[in-house]
Short mmCIF file of C-alpha atoms in Angstrom, two decimals:
data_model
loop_
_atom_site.label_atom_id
_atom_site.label_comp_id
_atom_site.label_asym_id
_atom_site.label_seq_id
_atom_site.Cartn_x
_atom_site.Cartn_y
_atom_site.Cartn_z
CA UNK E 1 184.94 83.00 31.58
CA UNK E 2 184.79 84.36 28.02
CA UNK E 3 188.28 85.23 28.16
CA UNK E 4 188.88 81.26 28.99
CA UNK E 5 186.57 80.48 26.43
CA UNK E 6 188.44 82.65 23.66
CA UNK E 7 191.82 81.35 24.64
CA UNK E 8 190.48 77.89 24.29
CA UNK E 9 188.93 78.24 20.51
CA UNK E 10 192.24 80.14 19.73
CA UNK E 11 194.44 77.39 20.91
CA UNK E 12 192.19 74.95 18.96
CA UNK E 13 192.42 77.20 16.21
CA UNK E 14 196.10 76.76 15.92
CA UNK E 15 196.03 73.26 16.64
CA UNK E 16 193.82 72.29 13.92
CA UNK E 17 195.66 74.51 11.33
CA UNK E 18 198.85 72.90 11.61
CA UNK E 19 197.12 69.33 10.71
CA UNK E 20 196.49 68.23 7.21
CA UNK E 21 193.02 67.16 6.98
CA UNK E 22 191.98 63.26 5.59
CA UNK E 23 189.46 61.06 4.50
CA UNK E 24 188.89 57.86 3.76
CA UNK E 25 187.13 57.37 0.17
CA UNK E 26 185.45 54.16 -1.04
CA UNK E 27 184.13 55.55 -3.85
CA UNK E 28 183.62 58.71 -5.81
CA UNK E 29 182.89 60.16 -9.02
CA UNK E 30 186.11 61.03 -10.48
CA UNK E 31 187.99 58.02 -9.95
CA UNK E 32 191.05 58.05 -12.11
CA UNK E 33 190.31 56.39 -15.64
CA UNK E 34 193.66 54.94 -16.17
CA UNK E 35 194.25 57.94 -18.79
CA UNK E 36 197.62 59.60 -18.53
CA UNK E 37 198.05 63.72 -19.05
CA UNK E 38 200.93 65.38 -19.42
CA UNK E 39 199.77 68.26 -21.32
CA UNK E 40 200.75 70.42 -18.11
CA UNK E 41 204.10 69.39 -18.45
CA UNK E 42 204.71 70.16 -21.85
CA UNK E 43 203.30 73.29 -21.81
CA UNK E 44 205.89 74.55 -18.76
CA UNK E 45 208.91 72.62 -19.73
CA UNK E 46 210.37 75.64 -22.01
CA UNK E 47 209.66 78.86 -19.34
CA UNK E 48 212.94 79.93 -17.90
CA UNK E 49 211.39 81.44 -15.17
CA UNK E 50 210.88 79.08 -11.74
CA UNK E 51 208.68 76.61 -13.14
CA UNK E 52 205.70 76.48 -10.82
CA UNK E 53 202.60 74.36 -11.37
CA UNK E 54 199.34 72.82 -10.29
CA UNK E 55 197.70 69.82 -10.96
CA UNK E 56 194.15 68.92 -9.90
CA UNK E 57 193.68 65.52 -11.77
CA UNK E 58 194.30 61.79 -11.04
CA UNK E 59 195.43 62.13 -15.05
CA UNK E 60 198.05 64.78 -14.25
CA UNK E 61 199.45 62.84 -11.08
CA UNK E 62 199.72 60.12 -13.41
CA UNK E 63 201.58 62.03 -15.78
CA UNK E 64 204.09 63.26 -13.01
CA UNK E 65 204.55 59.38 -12.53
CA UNK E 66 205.28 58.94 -16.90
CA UNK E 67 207.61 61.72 -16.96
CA UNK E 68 209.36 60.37 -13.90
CA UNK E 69 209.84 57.08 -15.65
CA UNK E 70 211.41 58.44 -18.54
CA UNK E 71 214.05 60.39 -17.13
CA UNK E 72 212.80 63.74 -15.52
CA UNK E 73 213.44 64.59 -12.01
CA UNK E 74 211.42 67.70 -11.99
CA UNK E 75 214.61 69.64 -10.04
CA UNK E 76 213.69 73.71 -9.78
CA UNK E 77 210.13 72.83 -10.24
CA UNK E 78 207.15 73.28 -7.60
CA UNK E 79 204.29 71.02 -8.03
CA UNK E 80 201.30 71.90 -6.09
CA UNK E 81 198.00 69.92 -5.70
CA UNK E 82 194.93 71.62 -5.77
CA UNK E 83 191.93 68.95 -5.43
CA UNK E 84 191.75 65.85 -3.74
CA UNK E 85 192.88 63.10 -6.07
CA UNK E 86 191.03 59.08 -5.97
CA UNK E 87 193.02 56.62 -8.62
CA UNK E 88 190.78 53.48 -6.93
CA UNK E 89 187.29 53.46 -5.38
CA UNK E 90 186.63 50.59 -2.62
CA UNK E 91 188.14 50.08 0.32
CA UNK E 92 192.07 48.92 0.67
CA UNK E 93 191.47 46.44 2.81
CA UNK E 94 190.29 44.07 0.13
CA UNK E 95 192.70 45.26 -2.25
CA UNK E 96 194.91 42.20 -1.61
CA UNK E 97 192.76 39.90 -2.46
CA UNK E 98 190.92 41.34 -4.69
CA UNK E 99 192.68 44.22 -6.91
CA UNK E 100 190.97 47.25 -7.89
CA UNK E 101 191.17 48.30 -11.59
CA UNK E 102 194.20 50.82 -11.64
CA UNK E 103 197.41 50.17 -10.56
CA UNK E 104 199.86 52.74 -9.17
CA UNK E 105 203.42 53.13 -11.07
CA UNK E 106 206.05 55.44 -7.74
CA UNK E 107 207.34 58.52 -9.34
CA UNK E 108 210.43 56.95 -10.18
CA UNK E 109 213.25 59.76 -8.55
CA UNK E 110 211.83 63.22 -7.87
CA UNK E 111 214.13 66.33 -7.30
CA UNK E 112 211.77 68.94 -6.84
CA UNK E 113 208.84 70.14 -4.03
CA UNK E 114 205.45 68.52 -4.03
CA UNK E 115 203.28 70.78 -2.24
CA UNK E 116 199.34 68.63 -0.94
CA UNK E 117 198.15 72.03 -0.37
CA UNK E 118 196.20 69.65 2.78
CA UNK E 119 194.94 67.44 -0.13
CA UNK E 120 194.44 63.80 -0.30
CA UNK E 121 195.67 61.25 -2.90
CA UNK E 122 193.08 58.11 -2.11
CA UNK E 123 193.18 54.63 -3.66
CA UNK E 124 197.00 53.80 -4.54
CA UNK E 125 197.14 50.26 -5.10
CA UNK E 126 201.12 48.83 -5.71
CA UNK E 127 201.37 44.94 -5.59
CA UNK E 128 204.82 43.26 -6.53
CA UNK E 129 206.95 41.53 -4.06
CA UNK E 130 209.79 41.95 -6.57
CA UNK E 131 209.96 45.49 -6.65
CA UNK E 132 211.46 48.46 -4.42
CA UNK E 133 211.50 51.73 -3.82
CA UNK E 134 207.90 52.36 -3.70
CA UNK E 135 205.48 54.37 -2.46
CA UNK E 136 203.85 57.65 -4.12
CA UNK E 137 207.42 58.48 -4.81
CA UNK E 138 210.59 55.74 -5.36
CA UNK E 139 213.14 58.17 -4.54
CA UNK E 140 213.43 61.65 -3.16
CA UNK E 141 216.73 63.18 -3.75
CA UNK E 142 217.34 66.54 -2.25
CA UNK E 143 213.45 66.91 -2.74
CA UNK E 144 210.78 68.62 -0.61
CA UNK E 145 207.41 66.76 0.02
CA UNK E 146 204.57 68.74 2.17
CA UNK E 147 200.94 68.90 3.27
CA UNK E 148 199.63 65.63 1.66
CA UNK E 149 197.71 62.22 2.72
CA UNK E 150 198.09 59.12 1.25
CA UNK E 151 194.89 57.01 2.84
CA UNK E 152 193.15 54.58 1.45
CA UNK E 153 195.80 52.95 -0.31
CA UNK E 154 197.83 49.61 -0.49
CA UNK E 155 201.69 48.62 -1.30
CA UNK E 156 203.02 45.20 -1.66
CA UNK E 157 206.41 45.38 -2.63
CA UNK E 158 209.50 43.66 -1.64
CA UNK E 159 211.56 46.31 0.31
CA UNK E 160 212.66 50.45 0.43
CA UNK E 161 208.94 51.18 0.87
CA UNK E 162 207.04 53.45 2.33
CA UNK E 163 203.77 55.45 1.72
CA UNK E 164 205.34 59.03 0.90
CA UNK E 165 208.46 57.73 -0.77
CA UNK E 166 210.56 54.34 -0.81
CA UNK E 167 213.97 56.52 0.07
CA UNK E 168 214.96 59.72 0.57
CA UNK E 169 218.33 60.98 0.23
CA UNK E 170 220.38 64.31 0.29
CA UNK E 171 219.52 67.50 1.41
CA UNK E 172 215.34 66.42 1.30
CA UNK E 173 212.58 67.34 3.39
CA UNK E 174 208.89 65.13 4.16
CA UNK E 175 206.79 67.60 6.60
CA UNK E 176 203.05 67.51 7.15
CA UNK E 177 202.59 64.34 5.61
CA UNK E 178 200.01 61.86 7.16
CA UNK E 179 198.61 58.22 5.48
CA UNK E 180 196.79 55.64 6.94
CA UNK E 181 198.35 53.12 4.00
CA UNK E 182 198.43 49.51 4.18
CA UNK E 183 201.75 48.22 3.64
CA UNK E 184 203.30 44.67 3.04
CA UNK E 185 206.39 43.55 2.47
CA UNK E 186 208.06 40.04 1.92
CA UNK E 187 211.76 40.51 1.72
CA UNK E 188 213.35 37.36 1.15
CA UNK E 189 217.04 37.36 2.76
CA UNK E 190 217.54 41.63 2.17
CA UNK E 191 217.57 44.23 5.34
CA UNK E 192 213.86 45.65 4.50
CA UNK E 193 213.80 49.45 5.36
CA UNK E 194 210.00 49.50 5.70
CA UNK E 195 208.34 52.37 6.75
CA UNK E 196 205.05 53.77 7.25
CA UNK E 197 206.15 57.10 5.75
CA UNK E 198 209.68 57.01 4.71
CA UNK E 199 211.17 53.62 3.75
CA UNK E 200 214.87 53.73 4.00
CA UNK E 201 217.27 57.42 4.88
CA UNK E 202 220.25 57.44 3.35
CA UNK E 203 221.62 60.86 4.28
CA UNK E 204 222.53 62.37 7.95
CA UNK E 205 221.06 65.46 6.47
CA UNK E 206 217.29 64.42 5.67
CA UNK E 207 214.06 66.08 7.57
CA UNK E 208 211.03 64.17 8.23
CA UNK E 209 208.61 66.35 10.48
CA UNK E 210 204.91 66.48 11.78
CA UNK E 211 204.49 63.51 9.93
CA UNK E 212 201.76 61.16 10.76
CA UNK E 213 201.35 57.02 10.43
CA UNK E 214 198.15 55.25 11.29
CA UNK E 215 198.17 52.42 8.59
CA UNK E 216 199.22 49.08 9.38
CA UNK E 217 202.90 47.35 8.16
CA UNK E 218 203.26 43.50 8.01
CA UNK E 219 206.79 42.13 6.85
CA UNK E 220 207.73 38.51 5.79
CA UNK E 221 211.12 37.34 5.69
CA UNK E 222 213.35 34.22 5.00
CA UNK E 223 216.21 35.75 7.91
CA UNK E 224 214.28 36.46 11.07
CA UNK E 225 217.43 39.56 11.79
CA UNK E 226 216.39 40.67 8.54
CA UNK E 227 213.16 42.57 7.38
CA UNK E 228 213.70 45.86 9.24
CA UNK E 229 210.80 48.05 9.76
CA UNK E 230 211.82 51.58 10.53
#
């Protein structure tokens, strides 16, 4: 019997360690103040050693996002998360209707690895039928996104969306990645590539793995053989 019992908390064990862990946040303290940091970046740009950083703000993620949308890709670096991140409080399911206060601006084209260390990012909000590529991340190119959930959070965009990233292309790898997003597209007369985690692949030689979608997806279009959800 104990030997049963034993093999059954070690098989658990495993189980639960290969999971990333999530929540779903309607409010809490350090909601992100719509302040942007990049203090972290500046301070690592010059090392010419591998450039390997953490970030533990809604600030700093926000920052990543800036830098992203003026040009830097962020290739050789490692950017780890080390606390649980909220940019909203409420719940996403009114966030339609009724926006929260910060809106969320997809880290434009990353090149790097972004590692969740089993952390959350809670509260993205993204509304703009006329945009694409969105998600926490536009564009992965040969890029390496692990152990993170995106829950809690809402995209309205107009197509190449998905919660981790809008596309990913290259050599680029999305593992251990879970969201429970809610995602809406309208995209006119254009093929959608809408995805719970990854949007639209554009290379034979992309990875998605142990990835996880329990959100919901609801697509509009003017073609009915258009609008593809993938």
């Amino acid at each position: 019997k104990i030997s049963k019992i034993l093999s059954a908390l070690l098989a658990m064990t495993m189980l639960l360690g290969c999971c990333v862990f999530t929540v779903n946040a309607e409010t809490d303290s350090a909601v992100w103040d719509g302040s942007v940091d990049t203090s972290w970046y500046s301070a690592a740009k010059n090392i010419t050693s591998a450039k390997n950083i953490t970030i533990s703000t809604a600030e700093q993620l926000a920052g990543l996002s800036a830098l992203g949308a003026e040009g830097v890709s962020f290739e050789g670096w490692t950017i780890a998360l080390d606390a649980d991140i909220y940019f909203n409080a409420g719940n996403a399911e009114t966030f339609a209707t009724n926006a929260p206060a910060n809106t969320w601006k997809p880290i434009v084209t990353f090149k790097g690895t972004f590692d969740g260390q089993g952390h959350i990012i809670s509260g993205l909000y993204f509304n703009d039928t006329n945009k694409d590529h969105v998600g926490l991340f536009g564009t992965l190119v040969d890029a390496t996104v692990k152990n993170v959930s995106v829950v809690n959070s809402y995209f309205g965009a107009k197509w190449k969306m998905g919660a981790i990233a809008g596309e990913i292309t290259g050599t680029s790898t999305v593992s251990n990645c879970y969201t429970n997003a809610i995602i809406y597209a309208n995209t006119g007369d254009n093929d959608g590539y809408i995805g719970g985690i990854i949007g639209a692949n554009s290379a034979a030689n992309t990875a998605i793995e142990k990835c996880w979608f329990d959100g919901t997806i609801t697509v509009t279009s003017s073609n009915a053989n258009k609008g593809k959800v993938v």
